[in-house]
Coordinates of N, CA and C in Angstrom, one line a residue:
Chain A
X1 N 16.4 -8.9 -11.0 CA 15.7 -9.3 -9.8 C 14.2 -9.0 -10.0
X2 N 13.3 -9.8 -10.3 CA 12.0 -9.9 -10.5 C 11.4 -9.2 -9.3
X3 N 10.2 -8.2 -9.6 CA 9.7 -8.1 -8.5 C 8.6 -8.7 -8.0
X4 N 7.3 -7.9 -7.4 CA 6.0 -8.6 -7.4 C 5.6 -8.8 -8.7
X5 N 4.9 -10.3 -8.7 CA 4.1 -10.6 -9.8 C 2.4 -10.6 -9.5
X6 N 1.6 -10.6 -10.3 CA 0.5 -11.0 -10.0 C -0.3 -11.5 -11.1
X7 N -1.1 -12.5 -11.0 CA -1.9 -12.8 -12.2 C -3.5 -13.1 -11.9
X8 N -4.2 -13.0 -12.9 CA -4.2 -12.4 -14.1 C -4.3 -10.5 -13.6
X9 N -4.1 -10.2 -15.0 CA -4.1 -9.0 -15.0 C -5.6 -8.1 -14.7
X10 N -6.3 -8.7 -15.8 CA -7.7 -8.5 -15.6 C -8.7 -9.6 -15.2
X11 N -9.9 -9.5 -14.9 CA -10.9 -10.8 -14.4 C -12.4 -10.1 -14.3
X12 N -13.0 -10.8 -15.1 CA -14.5 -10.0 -14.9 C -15.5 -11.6 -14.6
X13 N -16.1 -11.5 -13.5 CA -17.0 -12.8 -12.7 C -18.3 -11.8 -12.7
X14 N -19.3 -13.1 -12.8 CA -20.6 -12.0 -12.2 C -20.5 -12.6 -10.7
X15 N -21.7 -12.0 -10.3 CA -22.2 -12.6 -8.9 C -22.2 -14.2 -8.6
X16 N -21.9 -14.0 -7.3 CA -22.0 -15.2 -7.1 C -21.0 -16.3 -7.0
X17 N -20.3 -15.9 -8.0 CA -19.0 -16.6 -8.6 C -18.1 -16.7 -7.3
X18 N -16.8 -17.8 -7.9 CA -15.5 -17.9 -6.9 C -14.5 -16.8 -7.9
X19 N -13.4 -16.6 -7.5 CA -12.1 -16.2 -8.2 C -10.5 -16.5 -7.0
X20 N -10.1 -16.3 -8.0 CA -8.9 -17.1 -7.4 C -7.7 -16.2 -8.0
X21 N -6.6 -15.2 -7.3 CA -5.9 -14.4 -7.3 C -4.6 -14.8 -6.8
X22 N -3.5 -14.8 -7.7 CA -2.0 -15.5 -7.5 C -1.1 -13.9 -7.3
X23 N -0.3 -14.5 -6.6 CA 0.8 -13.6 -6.6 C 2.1 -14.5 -6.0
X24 N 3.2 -13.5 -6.5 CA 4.4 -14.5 -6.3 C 5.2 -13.1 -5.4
X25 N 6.0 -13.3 -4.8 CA 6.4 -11.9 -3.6 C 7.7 -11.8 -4.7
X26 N 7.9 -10.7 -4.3 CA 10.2 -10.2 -4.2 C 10.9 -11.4 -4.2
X27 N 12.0 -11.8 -4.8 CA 12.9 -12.6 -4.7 C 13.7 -12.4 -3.1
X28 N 13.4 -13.3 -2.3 CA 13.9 -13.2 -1.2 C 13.2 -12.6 0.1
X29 N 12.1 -12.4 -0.4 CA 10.9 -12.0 0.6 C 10.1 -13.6 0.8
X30 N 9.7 -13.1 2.4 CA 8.7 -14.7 2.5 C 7.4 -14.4 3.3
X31 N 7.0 -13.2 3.4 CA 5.5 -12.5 3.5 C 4.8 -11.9 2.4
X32 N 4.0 -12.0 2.3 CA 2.9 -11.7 1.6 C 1.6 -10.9 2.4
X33 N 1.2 -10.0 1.4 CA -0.6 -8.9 2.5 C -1.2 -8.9 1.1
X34 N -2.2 -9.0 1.2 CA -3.5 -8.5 0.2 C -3.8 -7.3 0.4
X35 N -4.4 -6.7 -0.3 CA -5.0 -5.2 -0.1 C -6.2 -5.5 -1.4
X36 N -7.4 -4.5 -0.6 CA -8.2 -4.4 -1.8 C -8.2 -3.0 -1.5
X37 N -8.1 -2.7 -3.3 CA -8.4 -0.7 -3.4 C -9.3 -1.0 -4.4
X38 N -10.5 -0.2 -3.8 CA -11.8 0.4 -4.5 C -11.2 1.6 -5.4
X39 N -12.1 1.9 -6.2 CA -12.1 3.0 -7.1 C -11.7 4.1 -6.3
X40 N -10.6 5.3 -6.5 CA -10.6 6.5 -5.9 C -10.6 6.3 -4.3
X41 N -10.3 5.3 -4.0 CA -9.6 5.0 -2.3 C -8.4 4.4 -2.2
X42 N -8.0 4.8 -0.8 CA -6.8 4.1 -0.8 C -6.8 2.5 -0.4
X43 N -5.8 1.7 -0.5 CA -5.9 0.5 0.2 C -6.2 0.0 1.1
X44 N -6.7 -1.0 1.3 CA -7.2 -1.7 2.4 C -6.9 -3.0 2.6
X45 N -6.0 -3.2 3.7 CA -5.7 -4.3 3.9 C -6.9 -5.7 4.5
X46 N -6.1 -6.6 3.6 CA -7.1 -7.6 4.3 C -7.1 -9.2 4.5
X47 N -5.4 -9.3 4.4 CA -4.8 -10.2 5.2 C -3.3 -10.5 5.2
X48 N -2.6 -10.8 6.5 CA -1.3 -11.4 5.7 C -0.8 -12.5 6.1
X49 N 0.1 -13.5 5.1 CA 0.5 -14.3 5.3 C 1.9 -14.7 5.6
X50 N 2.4 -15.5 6.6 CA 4.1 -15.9 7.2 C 3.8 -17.3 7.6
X51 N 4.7 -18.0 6.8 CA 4.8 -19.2 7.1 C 3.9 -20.1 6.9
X52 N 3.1 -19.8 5.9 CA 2.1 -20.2 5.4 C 1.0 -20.3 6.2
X53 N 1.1 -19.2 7.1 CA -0.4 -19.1 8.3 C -0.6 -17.5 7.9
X54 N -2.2 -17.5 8.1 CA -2.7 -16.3 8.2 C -2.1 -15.4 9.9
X55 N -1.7 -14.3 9.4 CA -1.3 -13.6 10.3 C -1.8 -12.5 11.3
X56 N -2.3 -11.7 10.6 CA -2.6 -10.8 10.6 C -4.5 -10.7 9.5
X57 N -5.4 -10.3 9.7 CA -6.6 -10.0 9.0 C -7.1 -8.6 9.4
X58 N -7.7 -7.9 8.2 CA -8.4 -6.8 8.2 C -9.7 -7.2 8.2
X59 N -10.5 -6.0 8.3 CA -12.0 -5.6 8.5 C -12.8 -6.8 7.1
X60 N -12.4 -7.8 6.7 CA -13.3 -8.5 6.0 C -13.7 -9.6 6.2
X61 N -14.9 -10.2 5.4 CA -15.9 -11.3 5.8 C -14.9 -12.6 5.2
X62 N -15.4 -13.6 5.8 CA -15.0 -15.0 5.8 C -14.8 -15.2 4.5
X63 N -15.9 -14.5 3.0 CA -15.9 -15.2 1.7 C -14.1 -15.1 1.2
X64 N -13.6 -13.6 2.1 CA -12.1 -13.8 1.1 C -11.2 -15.1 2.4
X65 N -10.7 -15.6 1.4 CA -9.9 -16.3 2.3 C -7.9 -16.3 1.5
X66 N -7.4 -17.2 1.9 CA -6.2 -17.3 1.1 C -5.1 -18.4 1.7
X67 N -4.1 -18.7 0.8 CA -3.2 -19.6 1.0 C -1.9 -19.0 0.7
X68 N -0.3 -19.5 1.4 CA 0.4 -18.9 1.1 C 1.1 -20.7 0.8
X69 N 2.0 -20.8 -0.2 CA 2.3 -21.9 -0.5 C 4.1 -21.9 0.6
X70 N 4.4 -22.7 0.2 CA 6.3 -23.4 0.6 C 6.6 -22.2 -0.1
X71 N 6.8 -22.2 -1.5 CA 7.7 -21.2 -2.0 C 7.2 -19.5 -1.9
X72 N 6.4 -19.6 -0.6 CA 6.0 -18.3 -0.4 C 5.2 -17.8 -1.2
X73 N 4.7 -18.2 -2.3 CA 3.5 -17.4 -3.2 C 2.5 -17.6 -2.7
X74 N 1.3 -17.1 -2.8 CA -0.2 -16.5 -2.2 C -1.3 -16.6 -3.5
X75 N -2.2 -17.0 -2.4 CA -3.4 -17.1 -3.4 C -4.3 -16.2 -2.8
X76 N -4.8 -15.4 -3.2 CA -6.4 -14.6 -2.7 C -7.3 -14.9 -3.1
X77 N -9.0 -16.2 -2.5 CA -10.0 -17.2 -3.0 C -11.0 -15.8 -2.3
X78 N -11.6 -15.5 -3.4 CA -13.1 -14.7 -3.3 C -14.2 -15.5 -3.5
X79 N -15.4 -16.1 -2.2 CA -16.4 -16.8 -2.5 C -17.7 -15.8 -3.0
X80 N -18.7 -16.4 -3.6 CA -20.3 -15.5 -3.5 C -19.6 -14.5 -4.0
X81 N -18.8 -13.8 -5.0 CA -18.5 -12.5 -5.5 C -20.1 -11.1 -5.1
X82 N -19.8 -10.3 -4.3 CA -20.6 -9.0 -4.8 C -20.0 -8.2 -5.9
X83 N -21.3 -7.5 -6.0 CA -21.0 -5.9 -7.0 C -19.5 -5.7 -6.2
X84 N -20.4 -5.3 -5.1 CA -19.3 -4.6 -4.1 C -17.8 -5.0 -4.0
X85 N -17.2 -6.1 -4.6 CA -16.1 -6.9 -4.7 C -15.3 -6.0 -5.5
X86 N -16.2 -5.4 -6.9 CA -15.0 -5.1 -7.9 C -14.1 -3.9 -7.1
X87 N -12.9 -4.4 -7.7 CA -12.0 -3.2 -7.1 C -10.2 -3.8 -7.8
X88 N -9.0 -3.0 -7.1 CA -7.7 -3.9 -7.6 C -7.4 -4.1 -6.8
X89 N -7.0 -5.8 -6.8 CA -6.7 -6.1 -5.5 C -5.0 -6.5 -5.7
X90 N -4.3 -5.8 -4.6 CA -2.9 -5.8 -5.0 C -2.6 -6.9 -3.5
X91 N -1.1 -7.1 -4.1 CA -0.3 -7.8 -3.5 C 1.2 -7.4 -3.1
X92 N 1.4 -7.6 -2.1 CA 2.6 -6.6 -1.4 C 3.5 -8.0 -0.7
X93 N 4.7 -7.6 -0.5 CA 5.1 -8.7 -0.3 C 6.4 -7.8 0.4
X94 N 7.2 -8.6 1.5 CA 8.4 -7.7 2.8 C 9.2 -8.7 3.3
X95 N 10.3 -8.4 3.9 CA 11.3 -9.8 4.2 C 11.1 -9.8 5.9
X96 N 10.9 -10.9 5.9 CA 10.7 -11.7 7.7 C 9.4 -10.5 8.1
X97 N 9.4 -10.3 9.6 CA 8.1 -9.3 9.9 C 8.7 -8.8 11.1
X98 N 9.5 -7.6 10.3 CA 9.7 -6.0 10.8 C 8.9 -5.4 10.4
X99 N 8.4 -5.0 11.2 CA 7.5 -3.9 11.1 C 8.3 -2.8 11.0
X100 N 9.2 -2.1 10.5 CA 9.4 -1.0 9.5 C 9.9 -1.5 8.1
X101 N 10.0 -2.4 8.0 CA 10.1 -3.1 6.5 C 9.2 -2.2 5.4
X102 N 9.5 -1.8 4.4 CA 8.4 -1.6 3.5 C 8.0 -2.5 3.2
X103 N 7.2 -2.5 2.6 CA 6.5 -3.2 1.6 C 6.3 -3.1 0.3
X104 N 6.7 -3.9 -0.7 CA 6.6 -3.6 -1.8 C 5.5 -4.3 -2.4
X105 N 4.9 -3.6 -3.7 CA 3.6 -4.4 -4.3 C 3.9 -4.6 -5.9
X106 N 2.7 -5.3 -6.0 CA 2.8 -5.8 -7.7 C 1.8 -4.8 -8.1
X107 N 1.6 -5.4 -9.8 CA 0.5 -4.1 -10.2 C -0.6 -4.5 -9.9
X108 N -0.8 -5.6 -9.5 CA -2.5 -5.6 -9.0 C -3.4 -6.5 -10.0
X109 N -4.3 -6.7 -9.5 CA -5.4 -7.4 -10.5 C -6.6 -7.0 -10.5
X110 N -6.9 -6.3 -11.7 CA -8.6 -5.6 -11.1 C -9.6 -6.3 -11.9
X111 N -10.3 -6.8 -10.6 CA -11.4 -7.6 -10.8 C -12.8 -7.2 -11.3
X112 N -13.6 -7.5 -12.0 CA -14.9 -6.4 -12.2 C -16.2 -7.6 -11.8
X113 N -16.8 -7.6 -11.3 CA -17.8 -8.3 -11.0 C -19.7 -7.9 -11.7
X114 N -19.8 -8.5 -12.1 CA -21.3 -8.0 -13.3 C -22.4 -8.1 -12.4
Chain B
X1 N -6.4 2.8 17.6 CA -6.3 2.7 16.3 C -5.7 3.7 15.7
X2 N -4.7 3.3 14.8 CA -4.1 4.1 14.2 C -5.0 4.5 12.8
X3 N -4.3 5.5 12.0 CA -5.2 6.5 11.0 C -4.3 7.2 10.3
X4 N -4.4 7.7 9.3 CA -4.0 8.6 8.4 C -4.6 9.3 7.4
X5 N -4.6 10.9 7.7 CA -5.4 11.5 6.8 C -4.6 12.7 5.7
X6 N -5.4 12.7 4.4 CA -4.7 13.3 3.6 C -5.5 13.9 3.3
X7 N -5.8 15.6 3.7 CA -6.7 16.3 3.9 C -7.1 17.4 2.0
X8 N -6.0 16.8 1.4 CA -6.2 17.3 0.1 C -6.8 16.2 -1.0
X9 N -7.4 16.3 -2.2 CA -7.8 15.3 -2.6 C -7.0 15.5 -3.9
X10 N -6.9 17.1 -4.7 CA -6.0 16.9 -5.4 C -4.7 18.6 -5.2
X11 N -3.6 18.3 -6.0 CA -2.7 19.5 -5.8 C -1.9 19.9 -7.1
X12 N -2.3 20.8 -7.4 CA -1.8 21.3 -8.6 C -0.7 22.6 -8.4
X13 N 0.3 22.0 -9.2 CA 1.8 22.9 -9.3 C 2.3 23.0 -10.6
X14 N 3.3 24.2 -10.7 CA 3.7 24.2 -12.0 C 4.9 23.6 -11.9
X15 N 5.7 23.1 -13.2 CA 6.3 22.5 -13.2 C 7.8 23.5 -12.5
X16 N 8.8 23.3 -12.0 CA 9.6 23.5 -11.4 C 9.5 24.4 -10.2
X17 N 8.2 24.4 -9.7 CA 8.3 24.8 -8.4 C 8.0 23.9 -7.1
X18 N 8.3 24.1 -6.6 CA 8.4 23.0 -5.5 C 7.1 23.0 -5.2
X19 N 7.0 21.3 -4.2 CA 5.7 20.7 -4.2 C 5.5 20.5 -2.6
X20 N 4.1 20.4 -2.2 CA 4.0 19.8 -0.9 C 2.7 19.0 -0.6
X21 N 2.6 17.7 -0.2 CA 1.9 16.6 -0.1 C 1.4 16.4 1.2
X22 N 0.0 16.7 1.8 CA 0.0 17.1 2.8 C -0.4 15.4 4.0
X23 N 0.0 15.4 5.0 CA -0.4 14.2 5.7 C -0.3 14.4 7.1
X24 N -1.4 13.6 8.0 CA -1.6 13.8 9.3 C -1.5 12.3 9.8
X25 N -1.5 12.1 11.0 CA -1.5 10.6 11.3 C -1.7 10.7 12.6
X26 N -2.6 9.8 13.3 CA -2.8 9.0 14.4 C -3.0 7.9 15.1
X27 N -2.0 7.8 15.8 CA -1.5 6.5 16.1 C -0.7 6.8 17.7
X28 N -1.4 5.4 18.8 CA -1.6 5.6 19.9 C 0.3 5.6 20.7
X29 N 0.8 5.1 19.7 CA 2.3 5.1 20.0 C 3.9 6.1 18.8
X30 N 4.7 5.4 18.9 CA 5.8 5.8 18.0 C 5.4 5.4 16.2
X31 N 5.5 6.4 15.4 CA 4.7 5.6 14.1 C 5.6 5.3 13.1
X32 N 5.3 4.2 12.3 CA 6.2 4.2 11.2 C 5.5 4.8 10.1
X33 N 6.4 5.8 9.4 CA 5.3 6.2 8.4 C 6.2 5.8 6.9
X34 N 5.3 6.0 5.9 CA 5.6 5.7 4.7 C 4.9 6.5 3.5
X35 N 5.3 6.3 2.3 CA 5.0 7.3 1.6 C 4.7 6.4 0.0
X36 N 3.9 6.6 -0.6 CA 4.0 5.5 -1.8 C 3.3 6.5 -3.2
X37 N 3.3 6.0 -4.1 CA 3.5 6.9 -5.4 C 2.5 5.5 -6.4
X38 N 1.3 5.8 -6.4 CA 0.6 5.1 -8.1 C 0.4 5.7 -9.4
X39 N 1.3 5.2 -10.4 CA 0.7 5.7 -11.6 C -0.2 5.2 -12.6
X40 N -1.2 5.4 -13.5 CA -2.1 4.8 -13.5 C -1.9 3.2 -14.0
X41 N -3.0 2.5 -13.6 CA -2.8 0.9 -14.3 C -1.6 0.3 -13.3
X42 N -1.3 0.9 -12.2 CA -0.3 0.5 -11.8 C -0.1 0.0 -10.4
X43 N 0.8 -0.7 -10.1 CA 0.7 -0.9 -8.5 C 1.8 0.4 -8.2
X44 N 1.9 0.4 -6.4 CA 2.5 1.0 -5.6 C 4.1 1.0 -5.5
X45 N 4.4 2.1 -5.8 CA 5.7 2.3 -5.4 C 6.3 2.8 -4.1
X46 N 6.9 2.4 -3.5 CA 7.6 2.9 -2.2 C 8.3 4.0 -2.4
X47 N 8.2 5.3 -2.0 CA 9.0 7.0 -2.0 C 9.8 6.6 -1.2
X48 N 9.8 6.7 0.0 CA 10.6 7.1 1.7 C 9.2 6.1 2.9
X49 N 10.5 6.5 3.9 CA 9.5 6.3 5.1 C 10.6 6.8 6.5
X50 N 9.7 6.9 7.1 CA 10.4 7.3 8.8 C 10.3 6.5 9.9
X51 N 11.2 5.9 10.0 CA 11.1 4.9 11.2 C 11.6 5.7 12.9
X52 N 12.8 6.1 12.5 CA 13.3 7.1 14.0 C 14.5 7.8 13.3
X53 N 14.7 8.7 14.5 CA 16.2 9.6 14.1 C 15.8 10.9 13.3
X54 N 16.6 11.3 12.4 CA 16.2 12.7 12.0 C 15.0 12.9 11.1
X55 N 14.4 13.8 11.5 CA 12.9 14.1 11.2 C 12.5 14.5 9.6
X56 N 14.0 14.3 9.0 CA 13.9 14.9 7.2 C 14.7 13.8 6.7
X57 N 13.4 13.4 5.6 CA 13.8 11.9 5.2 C 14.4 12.1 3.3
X58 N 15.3 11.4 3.3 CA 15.5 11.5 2.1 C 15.0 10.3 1.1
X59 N 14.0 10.3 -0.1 CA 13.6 8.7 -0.8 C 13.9 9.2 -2.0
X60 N 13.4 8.4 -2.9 CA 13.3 8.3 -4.6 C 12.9 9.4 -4.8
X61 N 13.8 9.7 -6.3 CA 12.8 10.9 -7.4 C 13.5 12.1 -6.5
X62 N 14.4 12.4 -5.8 CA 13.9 13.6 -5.3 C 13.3 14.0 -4.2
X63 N 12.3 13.3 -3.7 CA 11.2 13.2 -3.0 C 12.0 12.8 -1.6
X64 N 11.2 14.0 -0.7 CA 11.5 14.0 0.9 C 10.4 14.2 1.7
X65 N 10.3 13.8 2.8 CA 9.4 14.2 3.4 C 10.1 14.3 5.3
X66 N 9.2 15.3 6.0 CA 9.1 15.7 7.3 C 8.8 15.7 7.9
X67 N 9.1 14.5 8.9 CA 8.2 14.0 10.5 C 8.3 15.6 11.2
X68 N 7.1 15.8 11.8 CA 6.7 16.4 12.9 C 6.1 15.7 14.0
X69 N 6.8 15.4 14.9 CA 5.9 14.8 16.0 C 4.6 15.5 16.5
X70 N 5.0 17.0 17.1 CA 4.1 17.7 17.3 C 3.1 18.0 17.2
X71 N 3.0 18.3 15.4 CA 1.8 18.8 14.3 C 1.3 17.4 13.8
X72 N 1.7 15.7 14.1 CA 1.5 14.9 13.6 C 1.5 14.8 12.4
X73 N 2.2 15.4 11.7 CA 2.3 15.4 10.2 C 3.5 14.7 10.1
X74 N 3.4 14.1 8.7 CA 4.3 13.5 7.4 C 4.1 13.9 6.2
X75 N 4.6 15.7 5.8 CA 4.4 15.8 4.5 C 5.4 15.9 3.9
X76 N 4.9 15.4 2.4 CA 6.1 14.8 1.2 C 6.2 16.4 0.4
X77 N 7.8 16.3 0.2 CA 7.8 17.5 -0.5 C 8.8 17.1 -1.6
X78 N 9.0 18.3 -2.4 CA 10.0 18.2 -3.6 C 10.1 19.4 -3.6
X79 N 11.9 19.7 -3.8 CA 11.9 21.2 -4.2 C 11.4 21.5 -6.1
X80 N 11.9 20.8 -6.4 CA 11.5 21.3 -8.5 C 10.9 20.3 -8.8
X81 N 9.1 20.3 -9.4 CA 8.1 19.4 -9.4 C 8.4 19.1 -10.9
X82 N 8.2 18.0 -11.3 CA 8.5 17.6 -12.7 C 7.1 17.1 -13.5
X83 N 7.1 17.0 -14.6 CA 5.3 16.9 -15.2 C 5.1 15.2 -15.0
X84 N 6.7 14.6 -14.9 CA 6.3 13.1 -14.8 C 6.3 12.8 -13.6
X85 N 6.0 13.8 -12.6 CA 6.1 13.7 -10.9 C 4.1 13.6 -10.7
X86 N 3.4 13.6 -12.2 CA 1.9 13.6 -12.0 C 1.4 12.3 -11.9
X87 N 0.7 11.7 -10.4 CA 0.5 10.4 -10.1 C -0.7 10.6 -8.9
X88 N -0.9 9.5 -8.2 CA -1.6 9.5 -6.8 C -0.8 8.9 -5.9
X89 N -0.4 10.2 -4.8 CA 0.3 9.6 -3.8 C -0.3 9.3 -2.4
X90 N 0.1 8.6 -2.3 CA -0.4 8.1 -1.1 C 0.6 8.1 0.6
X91 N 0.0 8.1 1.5 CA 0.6 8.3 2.9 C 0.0 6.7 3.7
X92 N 1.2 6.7 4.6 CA 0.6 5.0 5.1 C 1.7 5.3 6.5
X93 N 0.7 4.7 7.4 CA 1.1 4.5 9.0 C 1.6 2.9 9.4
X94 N 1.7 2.9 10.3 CA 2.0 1.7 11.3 C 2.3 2.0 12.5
X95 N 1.5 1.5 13.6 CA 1.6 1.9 15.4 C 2.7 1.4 15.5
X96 N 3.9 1.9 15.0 CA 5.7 1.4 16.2 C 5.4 -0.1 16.3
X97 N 6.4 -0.6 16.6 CA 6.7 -1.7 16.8 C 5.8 -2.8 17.5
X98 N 4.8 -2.3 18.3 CA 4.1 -3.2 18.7 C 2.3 -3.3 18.0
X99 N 2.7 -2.9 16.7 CA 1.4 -2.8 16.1 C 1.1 -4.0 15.3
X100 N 0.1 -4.2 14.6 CA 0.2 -5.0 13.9 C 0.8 -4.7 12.3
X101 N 0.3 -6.2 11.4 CA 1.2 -5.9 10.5 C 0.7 -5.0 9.1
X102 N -0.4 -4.7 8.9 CA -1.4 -3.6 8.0 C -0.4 -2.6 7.8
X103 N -0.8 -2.3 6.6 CA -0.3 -0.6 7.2 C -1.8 -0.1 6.1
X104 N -2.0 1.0 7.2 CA -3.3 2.0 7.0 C -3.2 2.7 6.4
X105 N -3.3 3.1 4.9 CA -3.4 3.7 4.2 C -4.7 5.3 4.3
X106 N -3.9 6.4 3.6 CA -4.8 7.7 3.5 C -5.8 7.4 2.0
X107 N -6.3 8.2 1.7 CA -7.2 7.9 0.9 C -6.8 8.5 -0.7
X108 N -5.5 9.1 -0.7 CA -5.0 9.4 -1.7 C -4.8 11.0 -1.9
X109 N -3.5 11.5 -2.7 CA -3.4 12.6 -3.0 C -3.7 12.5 -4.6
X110 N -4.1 13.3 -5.9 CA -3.4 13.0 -6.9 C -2.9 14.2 -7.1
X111 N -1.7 14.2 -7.6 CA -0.8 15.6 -7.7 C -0.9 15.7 -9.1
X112 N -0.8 16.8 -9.6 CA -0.7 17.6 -11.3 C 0.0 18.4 -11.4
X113 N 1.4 18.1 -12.2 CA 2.0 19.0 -12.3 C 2.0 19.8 -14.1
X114 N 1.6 20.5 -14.1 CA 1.6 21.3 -15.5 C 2.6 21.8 -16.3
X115 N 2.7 22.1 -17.5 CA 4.3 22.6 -18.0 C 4.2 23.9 -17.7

C-alpha cells in the first residue's frame, strides 16, 4: 500500500521564478493539505484541498496557489519565488474530512531559492 | 485560536530510562491532539492522538501520551528510551469538531537519546 508520494525530491529556483510541487495522497484517501516547514520550525499549514476545491487556507499570500486533480493528487504552484520561500514543503493527505482523522504525510520537497 | 506550545527545544536521556516530551495547548473548545515523530530528510510520522475517552493514549514505538484537561497538557512519554527513539517530535492541535481543517503545529522537540 503506497503511501504519500511527493515529487521532486529536491528543487533549487532563484528569485522570481514559478515552481510547481506534486503529490499524490494514501491509497484511498481523497484530501490533500500543504504545509511549509522552514528550517528548525514546525509546520505550517497553507491550504487544503476536497473535491478539487480549496478548503480550507492558512496565513499565506495569493503567490502559492494549488490544484487538486479527479484522482485526488495535488499540485502546490509557487509564483515570484522569495529567499523567504526556501523551506520543505510537505504534503499530507486523510480520508473524507473528520476532523480527528490523522493525517498522514510524504517526505516532502525542499525547495532552495537563490 | 487555537495554539500549541512545546516549551523545550531539546531533551536529552539515557538510553533505557524513560522519556517525557513536554506539550501545552490552547484551544477555545474540546481539542484533538496529535503527536508526530521526524527523522532527518524525512517527512512526518503519526505516534498517537486523543480525540475523547481515556486520557492515556496508547501509539507506535512504545510511545504514549497524557491528556490532562486541566494542566492543558499532551505529554508524550516512553517508559525505556531507545537510541533509535533520537528524532524531532512534534505536538499538533485541532479546535474539536467545529474547527477548521489545519492542524497547528508546536515548534518542535528534538529528543537525544544516548547509549
Amino acid at each position: 500500500d503506497a503511501g504519500v508520494t511527493q515529487s521532486p525530491t529536491h528543487l533549487i529556483k532563484t528569485r522570481g521564478q514559478q515552481v510547481t510541487l506534486r503529490c499524490s495522497p494514501k491509497s484511498g484517501h481523497d484530501t490533500v493539505s500543504w504545509y511549509q516547514q522552514a528550517l528548525g520550525q514546525g509546520p505550517q499549514f497553507i491550504f487544503q484541498y476536497y473535491e478539487e476545491e480549496e478548503r480550507q487556507r492558512g496565513n499565506f499570500p495569493d503567490r502559492f496557489s494549488g490544484h487538486q486533480f479527479p484522482n485526488y493528487s495535488s499540485e502546490l504552484n509557487v509564483n515570484a519565488l522569495l529567499l523567504g520561500d526556501s523551506a520543505l514543503y510537505l504534503c499530507a493527505s486523510s480520508l473524507v474530512d473528520r476532523k480527528h482523522n490523522e493525517q498522514f504525510f510524504g517526505p516532502g520537497t525542499r525547495l532552495t531559492v537563490l | 485560536a487555537q495554539s500549541v506550545a512545546q516549551p523545550e527545544d531539546q531533551v536529552n536521556v539515557a538510553e533505557g530510562n524513560p522519556l517525557t516530551v513536554k506539550c501545552t495547548y490552547s484551544v477555545s473548545g474540546n481539542p484533538y491532539l496529535f503527536w508526530y515523530v521526524q527523522y532527518p530528510n524525512r517527512g512526518l510520522q503519526f505516534l498517537l492522538k486523543y480525540i475523547t475517552g481515556d486520557n492515556l493514549v496508547k501509539g507506535s514505538y512504545g510511545f504514549e501520551a497524557e491528556f490532562n484537561k486541566s494542566q492543558t497538557s499532551f505529554h508524550l512519554k516512553k517508559p525505556s528510551a531507545l537510541v533509535s527513539d533520537s528524532a524531532l517530535y512534534f505536538c499538533a492541535v485541532r479546535d474539536g469538531p467545529n474547527s477548521g481543517y489545519a492542524l497547528n503545529f508546536g515548534k518542535g522537540t528534538s529528543l537525544l537519546v544516548t547509549p
